[in-house]
Coordinates of C-alpha atoms and ligand atoms in Angstrom, one line a residue:
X1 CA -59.8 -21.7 5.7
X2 CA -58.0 -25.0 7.0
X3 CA -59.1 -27.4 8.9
X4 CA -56.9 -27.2 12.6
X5 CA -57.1 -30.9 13.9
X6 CA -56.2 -31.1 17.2
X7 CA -53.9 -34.9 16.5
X8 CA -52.4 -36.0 13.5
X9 CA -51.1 -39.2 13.9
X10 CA -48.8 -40.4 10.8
X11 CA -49.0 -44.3 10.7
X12 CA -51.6 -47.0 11.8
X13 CA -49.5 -49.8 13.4
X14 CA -49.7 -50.5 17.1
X15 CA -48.6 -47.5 18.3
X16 CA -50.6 -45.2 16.2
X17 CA -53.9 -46.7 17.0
X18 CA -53.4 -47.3 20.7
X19 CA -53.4 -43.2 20.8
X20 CA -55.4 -42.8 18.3
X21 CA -57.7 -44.7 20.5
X22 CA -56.9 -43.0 23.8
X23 CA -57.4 -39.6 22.0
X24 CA -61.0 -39.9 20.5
X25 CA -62.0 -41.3 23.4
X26 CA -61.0 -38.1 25.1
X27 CA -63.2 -36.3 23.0
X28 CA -60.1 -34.9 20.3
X29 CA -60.3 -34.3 16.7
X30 CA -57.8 -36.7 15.4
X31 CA -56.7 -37.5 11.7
X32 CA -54.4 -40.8 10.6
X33 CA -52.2 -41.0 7.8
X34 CA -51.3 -44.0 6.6
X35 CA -49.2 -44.7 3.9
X36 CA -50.6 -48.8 3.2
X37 CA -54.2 -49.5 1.8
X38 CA -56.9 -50.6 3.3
X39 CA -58.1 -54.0 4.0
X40 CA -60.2 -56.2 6.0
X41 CA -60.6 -60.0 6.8
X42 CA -62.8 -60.8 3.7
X43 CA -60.3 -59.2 1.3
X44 CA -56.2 -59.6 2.7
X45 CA -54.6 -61.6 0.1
X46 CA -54.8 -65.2 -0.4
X47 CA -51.4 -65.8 -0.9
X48 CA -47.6 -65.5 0.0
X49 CA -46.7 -63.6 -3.1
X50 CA -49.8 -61.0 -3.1
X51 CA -49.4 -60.8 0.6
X52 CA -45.4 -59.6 0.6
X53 CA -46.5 -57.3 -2.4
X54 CA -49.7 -55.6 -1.0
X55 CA -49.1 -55.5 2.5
X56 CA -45.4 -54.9 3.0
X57 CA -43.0 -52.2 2.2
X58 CA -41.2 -53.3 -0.8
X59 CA -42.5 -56.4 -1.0
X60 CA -40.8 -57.3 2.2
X61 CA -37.7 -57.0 0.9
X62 CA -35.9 -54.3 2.5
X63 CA -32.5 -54.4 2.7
X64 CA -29.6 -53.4 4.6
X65 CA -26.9 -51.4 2.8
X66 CA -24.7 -54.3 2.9
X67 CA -27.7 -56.9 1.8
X68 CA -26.7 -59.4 4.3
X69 CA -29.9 -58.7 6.2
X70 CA -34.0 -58.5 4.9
X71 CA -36.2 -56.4 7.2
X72 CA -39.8 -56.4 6.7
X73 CA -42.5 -54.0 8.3
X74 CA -46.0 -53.3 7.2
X75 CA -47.5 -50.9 4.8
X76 CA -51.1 -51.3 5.2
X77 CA -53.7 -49.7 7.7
X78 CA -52.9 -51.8 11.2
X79 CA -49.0 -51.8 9.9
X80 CA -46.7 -54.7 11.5
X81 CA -49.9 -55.9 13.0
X82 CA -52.1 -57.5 10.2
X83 CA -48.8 -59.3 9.4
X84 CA -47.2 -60.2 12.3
X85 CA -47.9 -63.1 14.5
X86 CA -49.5 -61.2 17.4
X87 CA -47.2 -62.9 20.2
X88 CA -47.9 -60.3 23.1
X89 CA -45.2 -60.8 25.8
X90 CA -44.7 -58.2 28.3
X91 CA -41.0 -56.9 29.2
X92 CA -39.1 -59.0 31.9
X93 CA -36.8 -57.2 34.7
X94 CA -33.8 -57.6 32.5
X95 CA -35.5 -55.5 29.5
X96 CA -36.5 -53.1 31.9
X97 CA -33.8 -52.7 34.1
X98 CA -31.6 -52.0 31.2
X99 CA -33.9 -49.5 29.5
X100 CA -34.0 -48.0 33.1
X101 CA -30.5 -47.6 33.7
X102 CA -30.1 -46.2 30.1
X103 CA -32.3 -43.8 30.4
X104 CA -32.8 -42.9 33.8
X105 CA -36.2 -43.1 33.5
X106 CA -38.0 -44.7 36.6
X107 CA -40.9 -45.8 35.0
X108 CA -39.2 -48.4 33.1
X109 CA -40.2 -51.0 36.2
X110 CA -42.7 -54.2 36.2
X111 CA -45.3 -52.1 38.9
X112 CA -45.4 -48.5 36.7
X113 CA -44.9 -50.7 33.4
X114 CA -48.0 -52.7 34.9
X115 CA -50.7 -49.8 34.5
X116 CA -50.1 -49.6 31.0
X117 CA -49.9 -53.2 30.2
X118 CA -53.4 -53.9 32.2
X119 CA -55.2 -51.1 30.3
X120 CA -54.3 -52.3 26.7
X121 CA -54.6 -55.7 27.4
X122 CA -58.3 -55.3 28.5
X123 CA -58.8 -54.3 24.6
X124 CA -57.4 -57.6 23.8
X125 CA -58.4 -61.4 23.7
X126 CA -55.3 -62.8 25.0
X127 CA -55.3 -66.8 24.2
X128 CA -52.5 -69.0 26.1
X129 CA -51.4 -72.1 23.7
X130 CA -52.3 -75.1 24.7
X131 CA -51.1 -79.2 23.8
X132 CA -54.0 -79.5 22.3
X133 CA -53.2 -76.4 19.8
X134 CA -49.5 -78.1 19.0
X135 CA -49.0 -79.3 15.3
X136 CA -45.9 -81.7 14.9
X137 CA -43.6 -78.8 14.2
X138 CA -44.1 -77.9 17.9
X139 CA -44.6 -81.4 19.1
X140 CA -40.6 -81.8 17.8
X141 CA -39.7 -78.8 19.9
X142 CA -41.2 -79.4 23.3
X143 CA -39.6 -83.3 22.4
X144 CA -36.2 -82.0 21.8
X145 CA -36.5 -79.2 24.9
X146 CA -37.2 -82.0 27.2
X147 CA -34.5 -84.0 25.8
X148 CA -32.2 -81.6 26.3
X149 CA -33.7 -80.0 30.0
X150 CA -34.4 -76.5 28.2
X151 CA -37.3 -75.0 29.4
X152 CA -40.0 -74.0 27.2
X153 CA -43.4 -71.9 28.0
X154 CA -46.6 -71.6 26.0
X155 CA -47.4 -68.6 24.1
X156 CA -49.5 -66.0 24.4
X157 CA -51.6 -65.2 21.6
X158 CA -53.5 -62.0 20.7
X159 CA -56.8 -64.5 19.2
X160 CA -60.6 -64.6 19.4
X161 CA -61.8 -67.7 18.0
X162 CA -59.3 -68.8 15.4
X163 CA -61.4 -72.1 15.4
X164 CA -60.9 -75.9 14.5
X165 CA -58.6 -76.9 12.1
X166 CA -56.9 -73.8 11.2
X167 CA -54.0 -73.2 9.0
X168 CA -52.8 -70.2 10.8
X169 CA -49.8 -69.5 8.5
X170 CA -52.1 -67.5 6.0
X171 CA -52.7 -65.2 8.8
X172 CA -49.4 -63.5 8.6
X173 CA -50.9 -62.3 5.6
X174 CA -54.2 -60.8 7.1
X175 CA -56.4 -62.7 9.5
X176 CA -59.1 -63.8 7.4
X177 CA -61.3 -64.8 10.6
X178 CA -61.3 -61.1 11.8
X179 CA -59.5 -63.3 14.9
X180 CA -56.1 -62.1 15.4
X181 CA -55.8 -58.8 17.3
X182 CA -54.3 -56.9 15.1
X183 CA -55.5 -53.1 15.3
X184 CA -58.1 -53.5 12.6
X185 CA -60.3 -55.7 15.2
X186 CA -59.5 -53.9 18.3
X187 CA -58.2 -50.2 18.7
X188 CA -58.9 -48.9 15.4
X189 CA -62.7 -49.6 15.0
X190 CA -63.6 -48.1 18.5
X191 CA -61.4 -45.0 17.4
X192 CA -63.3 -44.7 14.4
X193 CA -66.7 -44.8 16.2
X194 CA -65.5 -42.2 18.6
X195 CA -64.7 -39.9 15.5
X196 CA -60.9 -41.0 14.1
X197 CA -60.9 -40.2 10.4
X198 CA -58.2 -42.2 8.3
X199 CA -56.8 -41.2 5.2
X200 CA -55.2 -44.1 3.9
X201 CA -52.7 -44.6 0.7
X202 CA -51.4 -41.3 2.1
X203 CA -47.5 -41.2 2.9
X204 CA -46.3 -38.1 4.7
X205 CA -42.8 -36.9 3.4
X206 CA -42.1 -34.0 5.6
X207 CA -43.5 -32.9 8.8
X208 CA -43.0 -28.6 9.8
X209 CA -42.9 -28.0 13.5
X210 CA -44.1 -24.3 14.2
X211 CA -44.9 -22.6 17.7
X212 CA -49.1 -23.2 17.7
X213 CA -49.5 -25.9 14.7
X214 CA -47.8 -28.4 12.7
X215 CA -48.0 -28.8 9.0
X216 CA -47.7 -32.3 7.8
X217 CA -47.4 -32.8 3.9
X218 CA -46.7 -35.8 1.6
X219 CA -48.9 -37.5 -1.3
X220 CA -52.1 -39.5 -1.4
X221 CA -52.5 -41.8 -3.9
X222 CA -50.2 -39.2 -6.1
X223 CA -51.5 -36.0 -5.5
X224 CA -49.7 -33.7 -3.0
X225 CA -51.8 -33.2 0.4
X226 CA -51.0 -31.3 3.2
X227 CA -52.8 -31.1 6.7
X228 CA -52.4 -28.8 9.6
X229 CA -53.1 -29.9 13.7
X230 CA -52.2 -28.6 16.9
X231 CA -49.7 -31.5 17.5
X232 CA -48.5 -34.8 15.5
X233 CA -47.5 -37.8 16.4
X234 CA -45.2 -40.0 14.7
X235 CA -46.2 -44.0 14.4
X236 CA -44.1 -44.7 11.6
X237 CA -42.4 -47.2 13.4
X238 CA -38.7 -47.5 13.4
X239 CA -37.9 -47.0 9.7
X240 CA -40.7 -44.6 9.1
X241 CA -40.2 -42.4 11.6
X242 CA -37.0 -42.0 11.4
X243 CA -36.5 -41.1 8.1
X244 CA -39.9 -38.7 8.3
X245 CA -37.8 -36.3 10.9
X246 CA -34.5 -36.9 8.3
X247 CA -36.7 -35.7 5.7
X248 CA -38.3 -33.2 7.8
X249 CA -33.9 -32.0 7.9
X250 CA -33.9 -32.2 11.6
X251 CA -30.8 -33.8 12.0
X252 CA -28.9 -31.1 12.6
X253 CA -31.5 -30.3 15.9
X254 CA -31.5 -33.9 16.7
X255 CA -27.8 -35.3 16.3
X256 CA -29.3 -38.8 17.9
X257 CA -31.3 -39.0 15.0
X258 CA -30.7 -41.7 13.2
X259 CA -28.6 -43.3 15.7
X260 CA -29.4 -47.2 17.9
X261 CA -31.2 -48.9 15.6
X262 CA -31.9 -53.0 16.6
X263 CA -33.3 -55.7 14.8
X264 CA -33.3 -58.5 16.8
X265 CA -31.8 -60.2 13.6
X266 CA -32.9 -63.9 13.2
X267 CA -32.1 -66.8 11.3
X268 CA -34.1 -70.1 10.5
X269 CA -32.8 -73.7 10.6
X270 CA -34.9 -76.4 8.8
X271 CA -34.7 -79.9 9.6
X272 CA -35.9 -82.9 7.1
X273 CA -37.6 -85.6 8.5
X274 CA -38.1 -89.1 6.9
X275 CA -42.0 -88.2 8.1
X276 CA -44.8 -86.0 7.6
X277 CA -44.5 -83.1 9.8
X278 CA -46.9 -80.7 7.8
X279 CA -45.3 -77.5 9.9
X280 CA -48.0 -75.1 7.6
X281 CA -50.5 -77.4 9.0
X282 CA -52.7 -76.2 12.4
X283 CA -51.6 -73.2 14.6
X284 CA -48.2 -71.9 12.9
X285 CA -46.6 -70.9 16.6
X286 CA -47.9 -72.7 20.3
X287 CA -44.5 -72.5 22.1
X288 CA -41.0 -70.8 23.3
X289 CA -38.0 -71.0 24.9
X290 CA -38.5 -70.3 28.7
X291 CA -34.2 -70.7 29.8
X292 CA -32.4 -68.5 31.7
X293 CA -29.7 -70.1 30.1
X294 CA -30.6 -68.5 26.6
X295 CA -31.5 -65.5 28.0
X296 CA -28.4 -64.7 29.9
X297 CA -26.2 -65.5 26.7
X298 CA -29.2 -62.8 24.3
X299 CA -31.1 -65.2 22.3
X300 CA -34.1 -67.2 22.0
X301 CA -35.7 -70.4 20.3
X302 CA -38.6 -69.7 18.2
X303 CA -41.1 -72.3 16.9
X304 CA -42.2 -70.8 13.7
X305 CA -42.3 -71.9 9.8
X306 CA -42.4 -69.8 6.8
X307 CA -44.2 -70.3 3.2
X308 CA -42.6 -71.4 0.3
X309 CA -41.7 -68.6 -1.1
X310 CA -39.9 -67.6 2.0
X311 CA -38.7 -71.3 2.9
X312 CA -37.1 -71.2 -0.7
X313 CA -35.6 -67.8 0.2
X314 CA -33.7 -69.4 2.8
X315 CA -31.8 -72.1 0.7
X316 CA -29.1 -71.5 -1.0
X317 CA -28.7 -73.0 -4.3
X318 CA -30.4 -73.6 -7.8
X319 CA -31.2 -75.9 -9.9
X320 CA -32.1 -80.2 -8.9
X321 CA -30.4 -79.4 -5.3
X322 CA -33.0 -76.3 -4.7
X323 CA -35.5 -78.6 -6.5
X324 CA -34.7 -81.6 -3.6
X325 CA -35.3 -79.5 -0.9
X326 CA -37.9 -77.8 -1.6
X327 CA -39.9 -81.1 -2.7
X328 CA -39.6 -81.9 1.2
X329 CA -41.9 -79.2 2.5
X330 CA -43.8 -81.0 3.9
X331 CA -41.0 -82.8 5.8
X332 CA -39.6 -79.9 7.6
X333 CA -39.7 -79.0 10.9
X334 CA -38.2 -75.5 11.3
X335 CA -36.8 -73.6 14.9
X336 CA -35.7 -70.0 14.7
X337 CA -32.7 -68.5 16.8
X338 CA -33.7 -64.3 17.5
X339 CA -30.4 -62.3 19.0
X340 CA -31.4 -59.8 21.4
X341 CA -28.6 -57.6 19.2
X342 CA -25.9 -55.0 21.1
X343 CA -24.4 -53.8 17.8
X344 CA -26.4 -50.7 16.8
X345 CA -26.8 -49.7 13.4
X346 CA -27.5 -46.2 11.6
X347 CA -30.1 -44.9 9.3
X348 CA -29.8 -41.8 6.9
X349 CA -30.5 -40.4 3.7
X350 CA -28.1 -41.2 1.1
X351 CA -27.2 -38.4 -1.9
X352 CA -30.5 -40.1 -3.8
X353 CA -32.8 -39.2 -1.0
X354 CA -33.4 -42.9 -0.3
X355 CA -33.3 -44.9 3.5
X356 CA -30.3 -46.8 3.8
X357 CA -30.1 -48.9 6.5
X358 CA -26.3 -50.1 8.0
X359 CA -26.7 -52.9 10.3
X360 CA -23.6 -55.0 10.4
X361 CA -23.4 -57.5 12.8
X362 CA -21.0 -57.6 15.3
X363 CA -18.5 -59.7 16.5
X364 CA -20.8 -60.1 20.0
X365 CA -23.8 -60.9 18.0
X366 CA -22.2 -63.0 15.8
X367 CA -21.0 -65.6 18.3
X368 CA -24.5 -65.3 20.2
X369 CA -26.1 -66.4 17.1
X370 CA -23.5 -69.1 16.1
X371 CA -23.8 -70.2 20.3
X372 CA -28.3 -70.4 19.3
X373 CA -27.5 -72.0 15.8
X374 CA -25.5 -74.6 17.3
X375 CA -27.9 -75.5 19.7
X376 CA -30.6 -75.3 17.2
X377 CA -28.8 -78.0 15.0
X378 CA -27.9 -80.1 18.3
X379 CA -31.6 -80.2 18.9
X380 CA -32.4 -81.5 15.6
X381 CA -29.9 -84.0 15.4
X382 CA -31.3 -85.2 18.8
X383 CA -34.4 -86.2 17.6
X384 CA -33.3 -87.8 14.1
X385 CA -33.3 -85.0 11.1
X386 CA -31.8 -86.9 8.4
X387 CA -30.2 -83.3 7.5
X388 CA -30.0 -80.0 8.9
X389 CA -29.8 -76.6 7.1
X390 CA -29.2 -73.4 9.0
X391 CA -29.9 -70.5 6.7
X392 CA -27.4 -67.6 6.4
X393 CA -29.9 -65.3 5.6
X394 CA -30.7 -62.7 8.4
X395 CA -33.9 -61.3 9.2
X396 CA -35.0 -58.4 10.6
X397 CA -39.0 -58.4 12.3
X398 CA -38.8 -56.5 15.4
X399 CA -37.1 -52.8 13.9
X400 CA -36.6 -50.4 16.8
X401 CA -34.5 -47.5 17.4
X402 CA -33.2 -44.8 15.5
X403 CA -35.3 -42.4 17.6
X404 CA -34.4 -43.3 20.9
X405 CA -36.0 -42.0 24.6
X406 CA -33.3 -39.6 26.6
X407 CA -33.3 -37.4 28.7
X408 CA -31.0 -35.2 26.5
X409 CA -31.2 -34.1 22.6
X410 CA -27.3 -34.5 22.4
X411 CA -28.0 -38.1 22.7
X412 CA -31.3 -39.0 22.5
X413 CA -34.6 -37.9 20.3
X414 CA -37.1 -38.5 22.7
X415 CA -37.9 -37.1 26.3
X416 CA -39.7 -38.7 28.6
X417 CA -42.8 -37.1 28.3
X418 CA -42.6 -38.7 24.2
X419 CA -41.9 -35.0 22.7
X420 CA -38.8 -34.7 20.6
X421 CA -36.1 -32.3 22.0
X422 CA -37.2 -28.7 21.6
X423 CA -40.1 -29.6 19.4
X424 CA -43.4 -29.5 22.1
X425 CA -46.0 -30.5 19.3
X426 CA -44.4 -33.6 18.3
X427 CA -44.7 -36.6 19.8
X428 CA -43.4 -40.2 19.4
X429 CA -44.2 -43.5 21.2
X430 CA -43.7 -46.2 18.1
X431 CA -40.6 -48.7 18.2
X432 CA -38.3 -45.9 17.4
X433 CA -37.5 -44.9 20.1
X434 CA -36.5 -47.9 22.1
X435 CA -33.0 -47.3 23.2
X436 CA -32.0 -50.8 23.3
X437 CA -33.1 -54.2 22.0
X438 CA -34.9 -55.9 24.7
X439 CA -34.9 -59.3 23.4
X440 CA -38.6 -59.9 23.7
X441 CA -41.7 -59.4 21.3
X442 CA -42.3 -55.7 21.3
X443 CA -45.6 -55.0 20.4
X444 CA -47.4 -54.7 23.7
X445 CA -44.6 -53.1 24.8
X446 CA -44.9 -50.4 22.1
X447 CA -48.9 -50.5 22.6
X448 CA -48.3 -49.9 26.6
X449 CA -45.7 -47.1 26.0
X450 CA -48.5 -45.4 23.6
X451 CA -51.1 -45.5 25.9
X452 CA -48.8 -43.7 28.4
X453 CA -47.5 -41.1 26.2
X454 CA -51.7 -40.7 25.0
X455 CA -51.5 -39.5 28.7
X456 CA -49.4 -37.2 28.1
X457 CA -50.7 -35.7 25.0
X458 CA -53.8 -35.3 27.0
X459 CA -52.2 -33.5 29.6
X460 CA -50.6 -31.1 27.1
X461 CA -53.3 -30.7 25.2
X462 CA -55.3 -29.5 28.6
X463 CA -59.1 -28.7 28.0
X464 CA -59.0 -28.6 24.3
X465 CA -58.9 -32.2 23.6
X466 CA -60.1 -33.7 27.1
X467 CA -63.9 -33.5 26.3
X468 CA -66.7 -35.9 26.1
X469 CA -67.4 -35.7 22.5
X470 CA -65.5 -35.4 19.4
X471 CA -65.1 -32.0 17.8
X472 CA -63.5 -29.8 15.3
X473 CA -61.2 -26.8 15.3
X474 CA -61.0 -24.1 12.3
X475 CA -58.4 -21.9 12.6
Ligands
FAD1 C1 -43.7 -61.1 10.2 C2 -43.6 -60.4 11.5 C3 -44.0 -61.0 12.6 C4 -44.0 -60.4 13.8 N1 -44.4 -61.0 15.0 C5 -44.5 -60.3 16.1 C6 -45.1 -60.9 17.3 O1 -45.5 -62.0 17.2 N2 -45.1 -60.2 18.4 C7 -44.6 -58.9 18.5 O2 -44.6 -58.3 19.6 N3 -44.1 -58.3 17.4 C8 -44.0 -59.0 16.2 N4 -43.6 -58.3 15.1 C9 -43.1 -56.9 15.2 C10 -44.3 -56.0 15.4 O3 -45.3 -56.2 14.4 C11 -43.8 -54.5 15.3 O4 -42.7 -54.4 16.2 C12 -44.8 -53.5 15.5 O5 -45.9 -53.6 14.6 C13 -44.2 -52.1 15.4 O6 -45.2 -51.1 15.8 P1 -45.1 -49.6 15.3 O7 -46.3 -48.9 15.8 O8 -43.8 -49.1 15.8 O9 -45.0 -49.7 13.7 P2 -45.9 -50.4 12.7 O10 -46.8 -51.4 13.3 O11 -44.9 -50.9 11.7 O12 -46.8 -49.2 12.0 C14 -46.2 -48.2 11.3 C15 -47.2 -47.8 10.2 O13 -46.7 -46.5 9.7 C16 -46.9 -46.5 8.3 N5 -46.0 -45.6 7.7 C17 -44.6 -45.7 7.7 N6 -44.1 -44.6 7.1 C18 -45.1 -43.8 6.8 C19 -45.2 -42.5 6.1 N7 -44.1 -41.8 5.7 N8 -46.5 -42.0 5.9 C20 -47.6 -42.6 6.3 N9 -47.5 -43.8 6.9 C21 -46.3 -44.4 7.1 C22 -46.6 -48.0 7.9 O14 -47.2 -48.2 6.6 C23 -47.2 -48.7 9.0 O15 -48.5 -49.1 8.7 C24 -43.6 -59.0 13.9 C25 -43.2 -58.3 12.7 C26 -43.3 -59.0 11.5 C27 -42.9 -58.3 10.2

């Protein structure tokens, strides 16, 4: 006889454990596949190269079909958020709006948007930079921004106790302090102790809607599994779930499959400074761009770094010239420009059954980056680089789309109660389906979405998951 959970939820990141949370504590029977291993704080990687390899999908080195473009996402249990930087910004009016008028969806507004919001971030330790957390890589920025009359905010941090003298770029390869918020310190432990089981290692290839039950089948660890529950949800994330329902050949069903899929593409200038600046040293990101300016022409300033391995990624060159630059790490000071893209691109299966990913850039987002780039290297000159490199590489952080919330399956995947068209016991509430980019960090957006559409599951589900303690089903 098999076991009949009442939730399968395929993927860990911070969609899947938000309703994995919401679920358990409801009482339901809920199982999550992930595809990445295990880890916690005392064993993440201690370094760049281990870190791309054992936490990433292919080492971090996706590609778009045309390779002008690197996207990385997380294969591990927490996904995108053991390695991301855990900058939790809420959507502005502008983000909404659009999504809003897209969608016709009402509850795409800063007072029904606020409900969700307030109930994840009270699982959260939410830490606001302050001066006194600047290294001089952030130091050059607020100098050059007030140079210049930009405004520039603090960030907000999803942080515990990260401590004294930190080196904080290491966490984008785990959070060895257990500090960051990632979902392995907040939503996916109290799942667990309200019953969650997760099978990790375990990467669903093909997901069979039927009236009563869903089968959900793939391979663990190499040997072929398949589970059965009253509904799935899919927490892939952009990528993942999209090419689970191509693989699931419901294309055909869903011709918006596939279809709207954003990057926020981004590209990193570093600047050489006769001085120290030690940008790896001390909190790796205190501060933003705050200008209506830069948000009315779709980008933003980022004050970030990168490791070697990825700061020698951005260079182009070999040989003594490669050798110069990099010999002056510690005499960078690095700002990022991150397009809030309008050119959509498409994801499908090609003849060898693999994800490719088409993601030109357009004309529109071309020029907004070259307008950010130009003010980056303005900046920079401004306070006294003795040289300026803008990298051509692009990359991709924030993947969303390909999935997208409608309220018809002509055009869109998702309805607004997070089933796909025509398919009740599937649900998804993962960056997928974002219908546009909104030109913000999405993952407390993507968290607050998944609490709501929890609600809904709930709802659906009626009295068999809505119970006080956890419990099993056998069909
Ligand atoms: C370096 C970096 C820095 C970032 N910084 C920020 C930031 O500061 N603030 C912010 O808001 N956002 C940031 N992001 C983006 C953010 O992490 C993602 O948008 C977010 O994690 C997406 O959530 P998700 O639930 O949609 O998917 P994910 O968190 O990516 O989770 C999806 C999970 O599903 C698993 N999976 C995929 N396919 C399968 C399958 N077939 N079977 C089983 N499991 C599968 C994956 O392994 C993954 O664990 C950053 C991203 C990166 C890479």
């Amino acid at each position: 006889m098999k076991h009949l959970h009442d939730v399968i939820i395929v993927g860990s990141g911070a969609s899947g454990s938000v309703i994995a949370h919401e679920l358990t504590q409801s009482g339901a029977d809920v199982l999550m596949l992930e595809a990445g291993r295990r880890f916690s704080a005392a064993t993440f990687p201690d370094n760049e190269l281990d870190a791309n390899a054992q936490l990433m999908w292919n080492g971090g080195m996706d590609a778009s079909r045309d390779a002008s473009t690197l996207f990385i996402r997380g294969k591990v249990v927490g996904g995108g958020t053991i390695i991301n930087q855990c900058l939790l910004d809420r959507f502005d009016d502008i983000a909404l709006d659009s999504w809003r008028h897209q969608t016709r969806m009402d509850f795409f507004s800063s007072d029904q948007m606020a409900l969700h919001y307030d109930a994840v971030e009270s699982h959260l330790a939410l830490h606001h930079m302050a001066p006194s957390d600047w290294n001089t890589n952030a130091e050059l920025y607020v100098k050059g921004f007030e140079s210049k009359g930009y405004g520039w905010a603090p960030l907000r941090r999803g942080q515990r106790d990260c401590g004294s003298g930190n080196d904080c770029m290491t966490c984008l390869g785990g959070c060895p302090r257990a500090s960051k918020q990632s979902m392995l310190e907040t939503f996916l432990p109290k799942a667990e102790n309200n019953g969650l089981r997760i099978e990790s290692e375990c990467t669903v290839r093909e997901v069979v809607h039927g009236p009563s039950f869903v089968t959900v089948c793939g391979y663990q660890r190499g040997q072929p599994i398949t589970r059965y529950a009253r509904k799935v949800v899919l927490a892939s994330g952009a990528l993942g779930t999209t090419e689970l329902l191509l693989r699931s050949r419901l294309q055909d069903r869903l011709p918006a499959l596939g279809q709207g899929f954003y990057c926020h593409p981004q590209w990193m200038t570093v600047a050489l400074f006769n001085d120290r600046v030690d940008s790896h040293k001390g909190a790796f990101q205190t501060v933003k761009s705050d200008e209506p300016r830069f948000r009315a022409a779709g980008f933003k300033l980022e004050n970030v770094f990168a490791g070697p391995i990825a700061i020698g990624l951005l260079k182009p060159g070999y040989g003594l010239d490669h050798q110069r630059f990099m010999r002056q790490y510690r005499n960078m000071a690095c700002i990022e420009v991150a397009v809030r893209d309008q050119g959509a691109g498409t994801l499908r299966l090609t003849r060898r059954d693999r994800l490719e990913i088409d993601k030109p850039l357009s004309d529109v987002d071309r020029q907004t980056a070259d307008h950010g780039n130009r003010v980056v290297v303005d900046l920079f000159q401004t306070l006294g680089a003795k040289e300026v490199v803008t990298s051509p590489l692009q990359i991709g952080l924030h993947l969303m789309g390909g999935c997208h919330i409608g309220q018809n399956a002509g055009d869109s995947v998702v309805n607004e109660h997070f089933q796909v068209h025509g398919l009740p016991n599937m649900y998804i509430a993962d960056s997928s389906i974002f219908p546009n980019a909104p030109g913000i960090n999405p993952s407390l957006t993507i968290m607050a979405l998944s609490q709501r559409a929890a609600q809904h599951i709930l709802r659906d589900c009626g009295a068999t998951v809505v119970q006080q303690q956890p419990h099993g089903v056998s069909a």
